[in-house]
CSV table of C-alpha atoms in Angstrom, one decimal:
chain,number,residue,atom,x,y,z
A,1,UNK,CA,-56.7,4.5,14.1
A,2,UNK,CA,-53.5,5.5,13.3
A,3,UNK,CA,-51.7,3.7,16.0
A,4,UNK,CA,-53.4,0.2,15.0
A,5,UNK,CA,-51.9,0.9,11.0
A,6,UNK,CA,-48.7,1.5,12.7
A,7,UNK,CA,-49.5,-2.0,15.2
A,8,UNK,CA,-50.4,-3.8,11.4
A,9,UNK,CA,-47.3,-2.4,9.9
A,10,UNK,CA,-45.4,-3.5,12.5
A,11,UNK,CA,-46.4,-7.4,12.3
A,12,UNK,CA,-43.8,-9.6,10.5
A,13,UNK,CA,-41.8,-12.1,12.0
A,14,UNK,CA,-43.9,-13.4,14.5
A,15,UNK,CA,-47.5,-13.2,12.2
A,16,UNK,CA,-45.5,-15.6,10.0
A,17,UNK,CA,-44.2,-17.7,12.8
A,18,UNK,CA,-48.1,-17.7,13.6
A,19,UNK,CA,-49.2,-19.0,10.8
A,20,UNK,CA,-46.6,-21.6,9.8
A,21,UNK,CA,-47.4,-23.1,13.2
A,22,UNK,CA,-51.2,-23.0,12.8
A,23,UNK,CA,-51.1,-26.1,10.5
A,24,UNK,CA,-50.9,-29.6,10.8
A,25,UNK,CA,-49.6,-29.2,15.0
A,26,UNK,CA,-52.9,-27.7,15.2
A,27,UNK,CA,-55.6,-28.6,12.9
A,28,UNK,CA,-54.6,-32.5,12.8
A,29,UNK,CA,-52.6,-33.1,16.1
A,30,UNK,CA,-54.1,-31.0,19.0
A,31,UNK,CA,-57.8,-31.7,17.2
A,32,UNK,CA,-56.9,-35.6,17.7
A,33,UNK,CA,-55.2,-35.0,21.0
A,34,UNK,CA,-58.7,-33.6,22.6
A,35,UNK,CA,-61.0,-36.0,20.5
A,36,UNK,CA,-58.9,-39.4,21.4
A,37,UNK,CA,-57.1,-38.2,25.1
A,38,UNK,CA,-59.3,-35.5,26.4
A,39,UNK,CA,-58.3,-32.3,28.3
A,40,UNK,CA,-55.5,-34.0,30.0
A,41,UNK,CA,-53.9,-33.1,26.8
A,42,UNK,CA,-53.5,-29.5,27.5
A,43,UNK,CA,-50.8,-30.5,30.2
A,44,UNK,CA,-48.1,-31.7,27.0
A,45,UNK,CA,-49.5,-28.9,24.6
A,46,UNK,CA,-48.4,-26.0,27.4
A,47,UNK,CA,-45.5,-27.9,28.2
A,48,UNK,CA,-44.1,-27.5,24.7
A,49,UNK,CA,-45.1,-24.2,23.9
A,50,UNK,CA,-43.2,-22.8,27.3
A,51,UNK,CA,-40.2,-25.0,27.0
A,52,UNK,CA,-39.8,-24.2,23.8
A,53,UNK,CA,-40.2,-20.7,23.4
A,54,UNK,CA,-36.5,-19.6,24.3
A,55,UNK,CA,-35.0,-21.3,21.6
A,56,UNK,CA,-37.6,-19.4,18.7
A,57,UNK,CA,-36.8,-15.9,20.8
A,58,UNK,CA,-33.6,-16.2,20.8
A,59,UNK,CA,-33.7,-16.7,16.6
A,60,UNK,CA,-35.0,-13.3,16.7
A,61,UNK,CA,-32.7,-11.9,19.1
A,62,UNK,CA,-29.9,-13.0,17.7
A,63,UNK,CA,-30.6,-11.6,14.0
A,64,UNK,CA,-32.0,-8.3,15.6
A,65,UNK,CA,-29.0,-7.6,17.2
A,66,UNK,CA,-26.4,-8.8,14.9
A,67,UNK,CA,-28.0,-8.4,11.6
A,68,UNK,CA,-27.1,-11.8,10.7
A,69,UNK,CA,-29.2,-15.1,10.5
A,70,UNK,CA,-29.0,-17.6,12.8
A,71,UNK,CA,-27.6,-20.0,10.2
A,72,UNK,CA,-24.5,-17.8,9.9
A,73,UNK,CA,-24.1,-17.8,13.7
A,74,UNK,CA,-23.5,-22.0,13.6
A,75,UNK,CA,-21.4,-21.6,11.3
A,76,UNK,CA,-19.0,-18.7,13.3
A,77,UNK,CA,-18.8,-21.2,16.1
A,78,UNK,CA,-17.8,-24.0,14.3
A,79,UNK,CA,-18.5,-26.1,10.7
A,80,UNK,CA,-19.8,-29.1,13.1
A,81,UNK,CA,-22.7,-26.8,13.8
A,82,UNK,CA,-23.6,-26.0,10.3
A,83,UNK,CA,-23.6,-29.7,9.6
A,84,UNK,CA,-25.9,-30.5,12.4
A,85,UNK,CA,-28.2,-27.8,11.4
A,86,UNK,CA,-27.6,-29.1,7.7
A,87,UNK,CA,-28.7,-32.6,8.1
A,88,UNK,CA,-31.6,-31.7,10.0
A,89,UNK,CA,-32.7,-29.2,6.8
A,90,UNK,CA,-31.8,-32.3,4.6
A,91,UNK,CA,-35.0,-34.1,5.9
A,92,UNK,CA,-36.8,-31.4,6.3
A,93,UNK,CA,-36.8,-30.3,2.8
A,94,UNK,CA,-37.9,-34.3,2.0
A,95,UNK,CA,-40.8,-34.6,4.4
A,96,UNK,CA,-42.5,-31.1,6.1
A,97,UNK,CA,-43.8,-29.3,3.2
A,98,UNK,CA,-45.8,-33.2,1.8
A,99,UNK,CA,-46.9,-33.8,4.8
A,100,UNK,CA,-48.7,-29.9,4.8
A,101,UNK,CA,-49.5,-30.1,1.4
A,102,UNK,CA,-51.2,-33.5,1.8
A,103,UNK,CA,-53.9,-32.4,4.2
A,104,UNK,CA,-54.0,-28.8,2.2
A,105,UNK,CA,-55.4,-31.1,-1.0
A,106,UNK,CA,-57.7,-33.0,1.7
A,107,UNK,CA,-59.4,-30.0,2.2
A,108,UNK,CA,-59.6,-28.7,-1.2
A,109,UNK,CA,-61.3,-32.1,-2.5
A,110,UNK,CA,-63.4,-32.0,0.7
A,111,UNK,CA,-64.4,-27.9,-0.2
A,112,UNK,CA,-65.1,-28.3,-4.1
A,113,UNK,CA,-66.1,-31.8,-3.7
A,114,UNK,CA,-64.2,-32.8,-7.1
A,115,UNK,CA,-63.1,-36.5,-7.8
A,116,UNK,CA,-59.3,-36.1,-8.7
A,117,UNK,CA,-56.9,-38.0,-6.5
A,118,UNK,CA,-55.1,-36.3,-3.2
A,119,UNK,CA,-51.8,-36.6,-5.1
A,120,UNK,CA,-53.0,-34.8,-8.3
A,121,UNK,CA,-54.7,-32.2,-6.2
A,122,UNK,CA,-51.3,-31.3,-4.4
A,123,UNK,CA,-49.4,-31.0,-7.3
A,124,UNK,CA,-51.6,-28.6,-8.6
A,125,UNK,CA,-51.5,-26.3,-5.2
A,126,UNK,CA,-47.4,-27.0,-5.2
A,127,UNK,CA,-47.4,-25.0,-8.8
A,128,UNK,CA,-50.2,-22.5,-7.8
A,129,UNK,CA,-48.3,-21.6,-4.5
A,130,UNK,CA,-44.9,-21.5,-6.2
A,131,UNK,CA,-45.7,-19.3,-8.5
A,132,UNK,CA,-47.2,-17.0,-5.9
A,133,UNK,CA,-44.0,-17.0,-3.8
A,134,UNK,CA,-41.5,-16.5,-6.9
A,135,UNK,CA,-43.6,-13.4,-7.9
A,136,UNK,CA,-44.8,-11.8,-4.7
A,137,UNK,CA,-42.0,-12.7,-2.1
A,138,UNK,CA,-41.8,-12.3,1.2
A,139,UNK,CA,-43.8,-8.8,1.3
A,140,UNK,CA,-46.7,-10.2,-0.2
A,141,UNK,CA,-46.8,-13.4,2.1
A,142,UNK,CA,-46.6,-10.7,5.1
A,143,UNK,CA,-49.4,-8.5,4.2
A,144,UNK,CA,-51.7,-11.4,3.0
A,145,UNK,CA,-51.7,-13.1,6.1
A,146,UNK,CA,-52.9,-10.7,8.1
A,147,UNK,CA,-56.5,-10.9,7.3
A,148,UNK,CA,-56.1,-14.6,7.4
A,149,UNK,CA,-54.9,-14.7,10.6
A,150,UNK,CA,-57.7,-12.3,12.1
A,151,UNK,CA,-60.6,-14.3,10.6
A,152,UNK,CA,-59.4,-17.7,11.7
A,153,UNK,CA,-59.0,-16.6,15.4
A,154,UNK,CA,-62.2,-15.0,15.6
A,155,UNK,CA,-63.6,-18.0,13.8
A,156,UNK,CA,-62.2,-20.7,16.3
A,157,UNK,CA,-63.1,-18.0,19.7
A,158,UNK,CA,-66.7,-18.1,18.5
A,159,UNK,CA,-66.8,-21.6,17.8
A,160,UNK,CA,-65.2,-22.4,21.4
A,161,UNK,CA,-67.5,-20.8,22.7
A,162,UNK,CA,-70.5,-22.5,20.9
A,163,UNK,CA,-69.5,-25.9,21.9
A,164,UNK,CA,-68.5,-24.8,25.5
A,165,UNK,CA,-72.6,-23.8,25.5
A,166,UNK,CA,-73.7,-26.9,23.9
A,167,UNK,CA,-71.7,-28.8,26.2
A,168,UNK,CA,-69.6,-32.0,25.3
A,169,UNK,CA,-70.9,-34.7,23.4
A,170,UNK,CA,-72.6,-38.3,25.2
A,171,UNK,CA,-69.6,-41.0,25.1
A,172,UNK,CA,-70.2,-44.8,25.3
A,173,UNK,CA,-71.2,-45.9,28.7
A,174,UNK,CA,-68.1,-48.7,28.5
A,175,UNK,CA,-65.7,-46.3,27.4
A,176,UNK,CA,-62.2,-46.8,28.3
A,177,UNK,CA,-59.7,-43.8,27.9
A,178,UNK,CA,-56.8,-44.9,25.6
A,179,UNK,CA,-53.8,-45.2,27.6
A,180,UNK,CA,-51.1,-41.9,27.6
A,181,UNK,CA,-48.0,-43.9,28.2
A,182,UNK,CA,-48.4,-47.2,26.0
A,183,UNK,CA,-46.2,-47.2,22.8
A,184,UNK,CA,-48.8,-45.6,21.0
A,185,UNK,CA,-49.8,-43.1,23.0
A,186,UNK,CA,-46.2,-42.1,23.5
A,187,UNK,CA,-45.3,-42.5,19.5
A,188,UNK,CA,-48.6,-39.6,19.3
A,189,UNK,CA,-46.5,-37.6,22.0
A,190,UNK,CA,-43.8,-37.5,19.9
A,191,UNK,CA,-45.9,-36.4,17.1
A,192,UNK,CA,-47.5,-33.7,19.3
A,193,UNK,CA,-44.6,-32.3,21.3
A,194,UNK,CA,-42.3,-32.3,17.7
A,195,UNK,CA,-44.5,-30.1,16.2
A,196,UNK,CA,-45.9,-28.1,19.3
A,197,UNK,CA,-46.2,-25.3,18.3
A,198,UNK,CA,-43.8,-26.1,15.5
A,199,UNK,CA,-40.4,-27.7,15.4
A,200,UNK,CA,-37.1,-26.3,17.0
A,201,UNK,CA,-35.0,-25.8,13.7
A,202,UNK,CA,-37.9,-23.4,12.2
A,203,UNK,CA,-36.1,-21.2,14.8
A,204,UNK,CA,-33.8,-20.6,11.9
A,205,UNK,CA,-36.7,-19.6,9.7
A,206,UNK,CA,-38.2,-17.0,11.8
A,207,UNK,CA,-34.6,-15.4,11.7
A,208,UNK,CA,-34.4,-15.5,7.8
A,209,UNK,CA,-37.8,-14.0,8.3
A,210,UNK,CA,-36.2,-11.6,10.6
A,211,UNK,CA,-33.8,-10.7,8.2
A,212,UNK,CA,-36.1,-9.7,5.2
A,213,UNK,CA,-38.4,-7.3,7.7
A,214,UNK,CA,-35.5,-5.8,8.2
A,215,UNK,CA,-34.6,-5.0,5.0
A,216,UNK,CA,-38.1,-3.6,4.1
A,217,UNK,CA,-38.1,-1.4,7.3
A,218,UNK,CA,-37.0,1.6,6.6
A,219,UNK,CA,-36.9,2.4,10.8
A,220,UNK,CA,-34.9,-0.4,12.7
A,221,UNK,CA,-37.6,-1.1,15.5
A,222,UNK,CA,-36.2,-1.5,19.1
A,223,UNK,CA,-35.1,-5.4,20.3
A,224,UNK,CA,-38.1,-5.0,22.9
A,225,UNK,CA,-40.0,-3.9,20.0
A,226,UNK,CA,-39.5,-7.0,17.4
A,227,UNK,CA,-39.7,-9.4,20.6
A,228,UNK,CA,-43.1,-8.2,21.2
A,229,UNK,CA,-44.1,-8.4,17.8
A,230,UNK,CA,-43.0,-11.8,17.8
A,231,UNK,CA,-44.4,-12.9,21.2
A,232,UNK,CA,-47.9,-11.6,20.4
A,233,UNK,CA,-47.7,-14.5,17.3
A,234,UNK,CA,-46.2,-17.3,20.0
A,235,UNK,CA,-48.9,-16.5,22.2
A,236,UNK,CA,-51.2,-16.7,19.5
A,237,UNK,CA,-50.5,-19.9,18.2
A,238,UNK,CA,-50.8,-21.5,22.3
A,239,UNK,CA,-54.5,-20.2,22.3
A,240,UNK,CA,-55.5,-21.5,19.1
A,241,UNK,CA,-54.2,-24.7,19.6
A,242,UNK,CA,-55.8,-25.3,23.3
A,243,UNK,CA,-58.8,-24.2,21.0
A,244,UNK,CA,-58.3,-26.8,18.7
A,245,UNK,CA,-58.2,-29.3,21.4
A,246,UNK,CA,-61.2,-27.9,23.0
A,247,UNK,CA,-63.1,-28.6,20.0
A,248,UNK,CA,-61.9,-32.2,19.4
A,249,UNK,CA,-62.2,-33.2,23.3
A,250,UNK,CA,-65.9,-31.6,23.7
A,251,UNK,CA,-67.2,-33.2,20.2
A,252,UNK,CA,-65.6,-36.5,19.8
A,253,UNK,CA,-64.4,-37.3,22.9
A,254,UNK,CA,-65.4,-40.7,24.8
A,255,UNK,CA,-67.5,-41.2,21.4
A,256,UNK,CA,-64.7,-44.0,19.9
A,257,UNK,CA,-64.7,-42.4,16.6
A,258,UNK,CA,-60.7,-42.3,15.6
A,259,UNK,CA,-59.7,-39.6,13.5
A,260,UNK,CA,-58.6,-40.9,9.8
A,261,UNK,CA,-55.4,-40.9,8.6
A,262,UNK,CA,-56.5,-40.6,5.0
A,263,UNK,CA,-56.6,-36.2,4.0
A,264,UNK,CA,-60.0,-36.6,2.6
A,265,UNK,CA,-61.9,-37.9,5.1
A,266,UNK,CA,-59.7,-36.3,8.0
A,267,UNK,CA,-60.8,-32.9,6.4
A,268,UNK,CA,-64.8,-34.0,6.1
A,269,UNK,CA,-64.7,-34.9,9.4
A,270,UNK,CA,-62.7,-31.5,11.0
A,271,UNK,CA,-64.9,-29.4,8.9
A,272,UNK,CA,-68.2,-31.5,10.0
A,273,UNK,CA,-66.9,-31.1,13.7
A,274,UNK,CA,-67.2,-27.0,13.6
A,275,UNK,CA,-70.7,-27.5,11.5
A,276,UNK,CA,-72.0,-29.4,14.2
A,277,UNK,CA,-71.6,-26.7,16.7
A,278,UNK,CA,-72.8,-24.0,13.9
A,279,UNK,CA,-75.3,-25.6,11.7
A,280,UNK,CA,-75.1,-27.2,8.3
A,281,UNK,CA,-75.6,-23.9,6.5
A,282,UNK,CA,-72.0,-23.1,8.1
A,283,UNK,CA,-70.1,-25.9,5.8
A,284,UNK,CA,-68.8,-24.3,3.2
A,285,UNK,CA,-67.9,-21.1,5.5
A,286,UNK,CA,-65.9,-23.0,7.7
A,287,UNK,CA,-64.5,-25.2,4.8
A,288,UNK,CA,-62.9,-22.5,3.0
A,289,UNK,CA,-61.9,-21.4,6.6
A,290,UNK,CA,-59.9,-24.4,7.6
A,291,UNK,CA,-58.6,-24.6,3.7
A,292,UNK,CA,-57.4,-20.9,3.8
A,293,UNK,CA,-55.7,-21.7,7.3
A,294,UNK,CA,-53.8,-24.6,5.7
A,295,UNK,CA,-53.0,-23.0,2.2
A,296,UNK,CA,-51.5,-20.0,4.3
A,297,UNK,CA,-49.2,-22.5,6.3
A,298,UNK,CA,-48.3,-24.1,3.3
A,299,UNK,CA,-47.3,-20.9,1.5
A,300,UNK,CA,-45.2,-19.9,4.8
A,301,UNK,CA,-43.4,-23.0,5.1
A,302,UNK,CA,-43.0,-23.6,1.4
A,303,UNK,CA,-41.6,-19.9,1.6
A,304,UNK,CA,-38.8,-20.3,4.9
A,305,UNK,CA,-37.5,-23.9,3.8
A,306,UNK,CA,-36.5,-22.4,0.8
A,307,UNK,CA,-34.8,-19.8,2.2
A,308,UNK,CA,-33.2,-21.9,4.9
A,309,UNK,CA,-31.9,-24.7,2.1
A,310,UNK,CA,-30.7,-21.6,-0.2
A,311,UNK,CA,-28.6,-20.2,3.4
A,312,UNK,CA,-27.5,-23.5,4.3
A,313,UNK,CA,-25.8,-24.8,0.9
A,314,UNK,CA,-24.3,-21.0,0.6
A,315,UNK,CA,-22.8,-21.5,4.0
A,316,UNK,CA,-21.8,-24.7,3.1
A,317,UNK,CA,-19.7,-24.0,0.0
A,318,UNK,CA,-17.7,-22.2,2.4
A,319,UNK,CA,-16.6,-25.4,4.0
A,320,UNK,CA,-13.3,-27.5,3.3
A,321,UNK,CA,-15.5,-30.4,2.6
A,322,UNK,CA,-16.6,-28.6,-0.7
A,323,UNK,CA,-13.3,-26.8,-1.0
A,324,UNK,CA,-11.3,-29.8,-1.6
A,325,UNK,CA,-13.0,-32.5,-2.5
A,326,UNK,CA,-12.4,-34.0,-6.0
A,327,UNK,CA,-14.7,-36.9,-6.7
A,328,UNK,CA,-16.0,-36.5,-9.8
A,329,UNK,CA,-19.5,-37.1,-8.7
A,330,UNK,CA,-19.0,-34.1,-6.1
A,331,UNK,CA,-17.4,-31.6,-8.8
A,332,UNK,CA,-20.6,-30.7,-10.6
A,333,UNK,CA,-22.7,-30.3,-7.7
A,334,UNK,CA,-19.9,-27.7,-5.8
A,335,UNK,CA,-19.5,-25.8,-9.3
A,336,UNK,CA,-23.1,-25.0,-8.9
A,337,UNK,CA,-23.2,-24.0,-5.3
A,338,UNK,CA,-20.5,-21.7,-5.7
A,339,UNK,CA,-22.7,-20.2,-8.5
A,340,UNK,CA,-25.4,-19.5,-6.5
A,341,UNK,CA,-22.9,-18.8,-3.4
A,342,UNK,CA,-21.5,-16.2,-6.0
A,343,UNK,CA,-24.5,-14.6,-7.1
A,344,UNK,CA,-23.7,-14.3,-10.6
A,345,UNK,CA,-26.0,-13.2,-13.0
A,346,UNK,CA,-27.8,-16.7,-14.0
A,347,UNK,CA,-27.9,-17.3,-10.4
A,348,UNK,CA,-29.0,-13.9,-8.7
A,349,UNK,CA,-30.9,-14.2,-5.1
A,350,UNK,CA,-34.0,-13.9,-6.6
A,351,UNK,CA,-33.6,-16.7,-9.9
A,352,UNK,CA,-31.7,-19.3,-6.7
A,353,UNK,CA,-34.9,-18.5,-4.7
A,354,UNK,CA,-37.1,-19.4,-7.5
A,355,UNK,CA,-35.1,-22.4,-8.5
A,356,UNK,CA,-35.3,-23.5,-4.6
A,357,UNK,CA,-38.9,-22.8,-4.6
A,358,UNK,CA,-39.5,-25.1,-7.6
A,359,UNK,CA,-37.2,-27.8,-6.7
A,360,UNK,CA,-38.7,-28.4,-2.9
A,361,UNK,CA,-42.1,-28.6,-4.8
A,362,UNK,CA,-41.0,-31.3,-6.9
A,363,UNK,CA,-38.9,-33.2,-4.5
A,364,UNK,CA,-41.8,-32.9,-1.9
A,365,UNK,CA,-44.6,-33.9,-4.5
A,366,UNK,CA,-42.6,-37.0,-5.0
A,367,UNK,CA,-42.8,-38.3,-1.6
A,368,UNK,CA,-46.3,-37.3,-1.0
A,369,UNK,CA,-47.0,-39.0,-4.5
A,370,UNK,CA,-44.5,-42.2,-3.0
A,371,UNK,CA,-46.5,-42.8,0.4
A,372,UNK,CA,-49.9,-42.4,-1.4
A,373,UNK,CA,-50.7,-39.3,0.2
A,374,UNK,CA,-50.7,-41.0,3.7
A,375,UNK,CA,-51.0,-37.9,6.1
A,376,UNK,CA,-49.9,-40.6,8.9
A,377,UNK,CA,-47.2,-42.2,7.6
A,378,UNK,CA,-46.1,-38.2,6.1
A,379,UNK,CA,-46.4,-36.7,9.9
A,380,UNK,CA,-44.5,-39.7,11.3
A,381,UNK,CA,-41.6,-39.2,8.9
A,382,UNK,CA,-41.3,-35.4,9.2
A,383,UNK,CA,-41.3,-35.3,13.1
A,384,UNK,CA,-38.8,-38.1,13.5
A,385,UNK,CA,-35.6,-36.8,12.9
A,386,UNK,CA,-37.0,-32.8,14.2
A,387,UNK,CA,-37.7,-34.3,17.6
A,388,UNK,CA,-34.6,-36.3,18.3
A,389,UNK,CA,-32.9,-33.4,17.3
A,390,UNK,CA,-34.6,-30.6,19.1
A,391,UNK,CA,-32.5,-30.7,22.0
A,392,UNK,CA,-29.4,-30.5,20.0
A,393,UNK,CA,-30.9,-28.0,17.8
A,394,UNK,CA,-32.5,-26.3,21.3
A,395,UNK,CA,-28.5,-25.8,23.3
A,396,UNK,CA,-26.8,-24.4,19.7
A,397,UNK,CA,-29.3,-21.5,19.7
A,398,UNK,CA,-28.9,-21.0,23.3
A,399,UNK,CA,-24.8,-21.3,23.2
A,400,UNK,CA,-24.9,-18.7,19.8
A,401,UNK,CA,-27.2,-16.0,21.4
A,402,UNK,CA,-24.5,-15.8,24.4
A,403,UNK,CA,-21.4,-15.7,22.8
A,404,UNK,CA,-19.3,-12.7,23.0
A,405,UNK,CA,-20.6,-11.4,19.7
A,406,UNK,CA,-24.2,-10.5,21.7
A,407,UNK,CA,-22.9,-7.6,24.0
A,408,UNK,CA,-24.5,-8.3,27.6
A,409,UNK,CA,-26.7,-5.9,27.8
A,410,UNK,CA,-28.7,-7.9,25.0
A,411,UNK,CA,-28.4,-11.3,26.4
A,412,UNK,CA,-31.1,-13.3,27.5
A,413,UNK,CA,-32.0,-12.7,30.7
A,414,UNK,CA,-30.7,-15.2,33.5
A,415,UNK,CA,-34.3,-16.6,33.8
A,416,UNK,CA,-34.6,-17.0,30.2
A,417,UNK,CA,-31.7,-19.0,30.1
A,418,UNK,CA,-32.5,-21.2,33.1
A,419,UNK,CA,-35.8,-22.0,30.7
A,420,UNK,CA,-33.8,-22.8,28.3
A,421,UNK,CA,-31.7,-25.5,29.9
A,422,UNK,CA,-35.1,-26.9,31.5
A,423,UNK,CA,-36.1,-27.2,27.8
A,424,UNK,CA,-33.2,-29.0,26.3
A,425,UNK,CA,-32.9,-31.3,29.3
A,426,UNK,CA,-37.0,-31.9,28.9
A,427,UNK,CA,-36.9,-32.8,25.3
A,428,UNK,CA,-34.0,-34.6,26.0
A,429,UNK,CA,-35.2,-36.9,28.1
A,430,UNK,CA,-38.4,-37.5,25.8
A,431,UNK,CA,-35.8,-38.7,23.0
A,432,UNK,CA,-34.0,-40.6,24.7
A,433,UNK,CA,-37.4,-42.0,25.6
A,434,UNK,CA,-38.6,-42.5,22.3
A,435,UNK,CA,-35.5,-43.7,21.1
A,436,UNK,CA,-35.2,-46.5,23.7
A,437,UNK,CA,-39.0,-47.7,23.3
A,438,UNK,CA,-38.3,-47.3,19.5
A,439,UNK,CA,-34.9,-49.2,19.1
A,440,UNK,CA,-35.2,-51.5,22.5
């Protein structure tokens, strides 16, 4: 008993990891995938999750043995780094966070079955959630997951394994299997390898996380230790989604019924697929299930994009752009960074994190408000700009974890690193792809 305490204790970095992941990549895209494509599906979704994994371990490695975030290690190799990083945290901070929040409210209307609109309904989760991260932090967003996380996979394992007895569902007699490499299948590719299991620069994020276990560890666990810790949540978030896809290949599969890209409905229809398998008196069980999976993702990623954006503009007052420009319109906006770069009284690291918190709610419940609370048009938008630059994102993490800062005796090893560069050059490829069927 009182090694599995020390096990719980031990779960940080990769728990959260888990359960940023375990959102919209998996509830809406690898559900979809296996309702609309079928099990070929699994073939992309393990692609991602192997090809992408060096670049989220070597976030952690990187922080675990220099004590710094990965953030700071662009911006010790060059200013061009930070920027590249910077832009992609630009649209980030515009687009990830509405497009969770949208199907979050989905499934709130869809669990309490009140009439308010999806837009109202998110703005009252963006306040409810902020104040929950501004008062408990990042040890409170640690220990609650871990109960959250438990449930859901038990949930999902015995639901698998129901519809894996009940066997999968009687398609039309004509139907015809949508095609994989038409524009639209290869635009939902995009959509599914971007966020599979989540995207590249939330590599970053799992080394702020990194950062903050650290300080509330009094022991410094071992490298192997914290990579373990953190590959138990990667492996984690593979099973669950193959689960999801499961579930959405063996229930809707073949039947022509198309997934709707309004929140409301979407969640009705997610929630009805487990009740199905389960029973009717299973509804509101599994509703607050799939809402309690979503409202922890949202919390996470509310919780690292803030402290990413908060990193990012302190890194960036550091820069000679900052340093000498003198527009007028620029002025105001570098005297305030250099506050918060300063830490000063008014703006202390925990008033700039609740400032950040509040401002990315705002500026998120705009654009969710702006595209009528369109979870297509939202997941579109937000994995855009993170896929194309993946790769980019993908060769900086591998170039700042083998630099001479990281001694060689904690370097990847040389068949991590050959993973790495399949990775870049796969998701390479796939955006150049995209970008020529896109642009051509």
């Amino acid at each position: 008993m009182t090694g599995f305490y020390k096990f719980l204790k031990s779960l940080g970095p990769g728990l959260l990891f888990a359960s940023m992941a375990i959102g919209t990549s998996h509830l809406v895209l690898s559900t979809k995938a296996g309702a609309e494509y079928g099990w070929m599906m699994i073939i992309p979704i393990l692609l991602a999750n192997i090809l992408k994994y060096p670049f989220f371990e070597f976030g952690i490695r990187y922080t675990h043995v220099t004590q710094k975030t990965l953030v700071q290690g662009y911006l010790d190799m060059g200013k061009g780094y930070l920027w590249t990083y910077s832009v992609v945290t630009l649209v980030s901070t515009f687009t990830i966070l509405a497009a969770l929040y949208v199907v979050t409210a989905g499934l709130l209307i869809n669990l309490f079955k009140i009439h308010i609109s999806t837009s109202f309904a998110a703005m009252c989760l963006f306040i409810f959630i902020s104040v929950i991260l501004i008062i408990g932090r990042y040890k409170f967003l640690e220990n609650s997951l871990k109960l959250i996380i438990a449930v859901l996979f038990l949930a999902l394992l015995i639901t698998t394994g129901l519809v894996f007895m009940k066997g999968p569902v009687s398609g039309f007699e004509n139907f015809e299997q949508p095609k994989i490499f038409d524009e639209i299948g290869v635009l939902f590719l995009i959509s599914l390898i971007g966020w599979m299991p989540t995207a590249v620069e939330a590599s970053g994020w799992v080394s702020l996380w990194s950062i903050e276990k650290l300080k509330s560890t009094k022991q410094k666990p071992s490298l192997k230790g914290a990579l373990n810790e953190f590959n138990l949540g990667y492996v984690l978030t593979a099973v669950l989604a193959i689960f999801f896809l499961i579930i959405g290949w063996m229930t809707f599969y073949g039947t022509g019924t198309e997934l709707s890209s309004n929140a409301v409905t979407f969640a009705d229809q997610v929630v009805s697929i487990f009740t199905l398998h389960i029973g009717d008196w299973a509804y509101s069980v599994i509703a607050v299930a799939a809402f309690a999976t979503m409202f922890s993702t949202c919390m996470t990623a509310h919780d690292a994009v803030s402290r990413v954006s908060i990193d990012v503009l302190r890194k960036l007052c550091k820069t000679d752009f900052f340093k000498r420009n003198s527009s007028s319109f620029i002025k105001p906006i570098v005297s305030f960074l250099e506050k918060v770069h300063q830490d000063t009284n008014l703006f202390s690291p925990k008033t700039s994190f609740a400032i950040m918190v509040l401002l990315l709610a705002t500026i998120n419940w705009i654009v969710l408000s702006a595209y009528s609370a369109n979870m297509g048009n939202l997941v579109a938008l937000a994995t855009f700009v993170s896929f194309v630059m993946a790769p980019i994102i993908g060769w900086m993490n591998h170039k700042v974890v083998t630099t001479k800062e990281i001694p060689l005796e904690y370097r990847p090893s040389g068949k991590l690193q050959f993973l790495s560069y399949i990775g870049i050059l796969f998701l390479s490829a796939f955006a150049a792809y995209y970008c020529w069927i896109s642009f051509f």
